[in-house]
Amino acid sequence: MFCRIAARQTPADIEYEDEAVLAFKDIYPKAPVHLLIIPKRHIESLARLEPGDAELVGRCVLVARELGERAGYAERGYRLSCNCGPEGGQVVYHLHFHFTAGRR
Ligand code: 5GP
């Protein structure tokens, strides 16, 4: 599903894009700001990461920092989280990081 968003075959409110990473608004936001940061390349979950993915994951985290600054939350703070697997609450099996802000 998120591959389709990355390929622009499914619409989404895109907030950030570069050649490797995409960030877009969560369709069911759980906080005033709720974005999903994904690698464009399909990786099923955090559990499927390989050592060679370290740079890509680092880029996702740096995009979170960028989004925090852009949205004016650099000082107030925000949360970056990743659900992994059935007991971790993962529903969509394309690696994604939740960026949430605006609620304690
Ligand atoms: P998970 O539980 O897998 O960590 O979170 C999946 C997230 O993706 C949920 O917060 C859900 O609201 C969001 N989501 C699911 N389908 C879509 C979609 O088609 N578009 C967007 N923008 N978000 C989606």
JSON list of C-alpha atoms in Angstrom, two decimals, residues 1-2 42-45 84-96:
[
{"chain": "A", "resi": 1, "resn": "MET", "atom": "CA", "xyz": [0.00, 0.00, 0.00]},
{"chain": "A", "resi": 2, "resn": "PHE", "atom": "CA", "xyz": [2.76, 2.47, 0.90]},
{"chain": "A", "resi": 42, "resn": "HIS", "atom": "CA", "xyz": [10.03, -1.81, 0.08]},
{"chain": "A", "resi": 43, "resn": "ILE", "atom": "CA", "xyz": [11.22, -3.16, 3.41]},
{"chain": "A", "resi": 44, "resn": "GLU", "atom": "CA", "xyz": [8.58, -5.16, 5.23]},
{"chain": "A", "resi": 45, "resn": "SER", "atom": "CA", "xyz": [9.34, -4.14, 8.78]},
{"chain": "A", "resi": 84, "resn": "CYS", "atom": "CA", "xyz": [7.05, -3.96, 14.46]},
{"chain": "A", "resi": 85, "resn": "GLY", "atom": "CA", "xyz": [5.14, -7.16, 13.90]},
{"chain": "A", "resi": 86, "resn": "PRO", "atom": "CA", "xyz": [1.78, -8.35, 15.15]},
{"chain": "A", "resi": 87, "resn": "GLU", "atom": "CA", "xyz": [2.46, -7.85, 18.85]},
{"chain": "A", "resi": 88, "resn": "GLY", "atom": "CA", "xyz": [4.12, -4.52, 18.13]},
{"chain": "A", "resi": 89, "resn": "GLY", "atom": "CA", "xyz": [0.92, -3.22, 16.59]},
{"chain": "A", "resi": 90, "resn": "GLN", "atom": "CA", "xyz": [2.14, -3.13, 12.99]},
{"chain": "A", "resi": 91, "resn": "VAL", "atom": "CA", "xyz": [-0.75, -3.13, 10.54]},
{"chain": "A", "resi": 92, "resn": "VAL", "atom": "CA", "xyz": [0.92, -1.99, 7.32]},
{"chain": "A", "resi": 93, "resn": "TYR", "atom": "CA", "xyz": [3.87, -4.14, 6.32]},
{"chain": "A", "resi": 94, "resn": "HIS", "atom": "CA", "xyz": [6.04, -1.48, 4.72]},
{"chain": "A", "resi": 95, "resn": "LEU", "atom": "CA", "xyz": [8.56, -0.05, 7.17]},
{"chain": "A", "resi": 96, "resn": "HIS", "atom": "CA", "xyz": [7.33, 3.31, 8.47]}
]
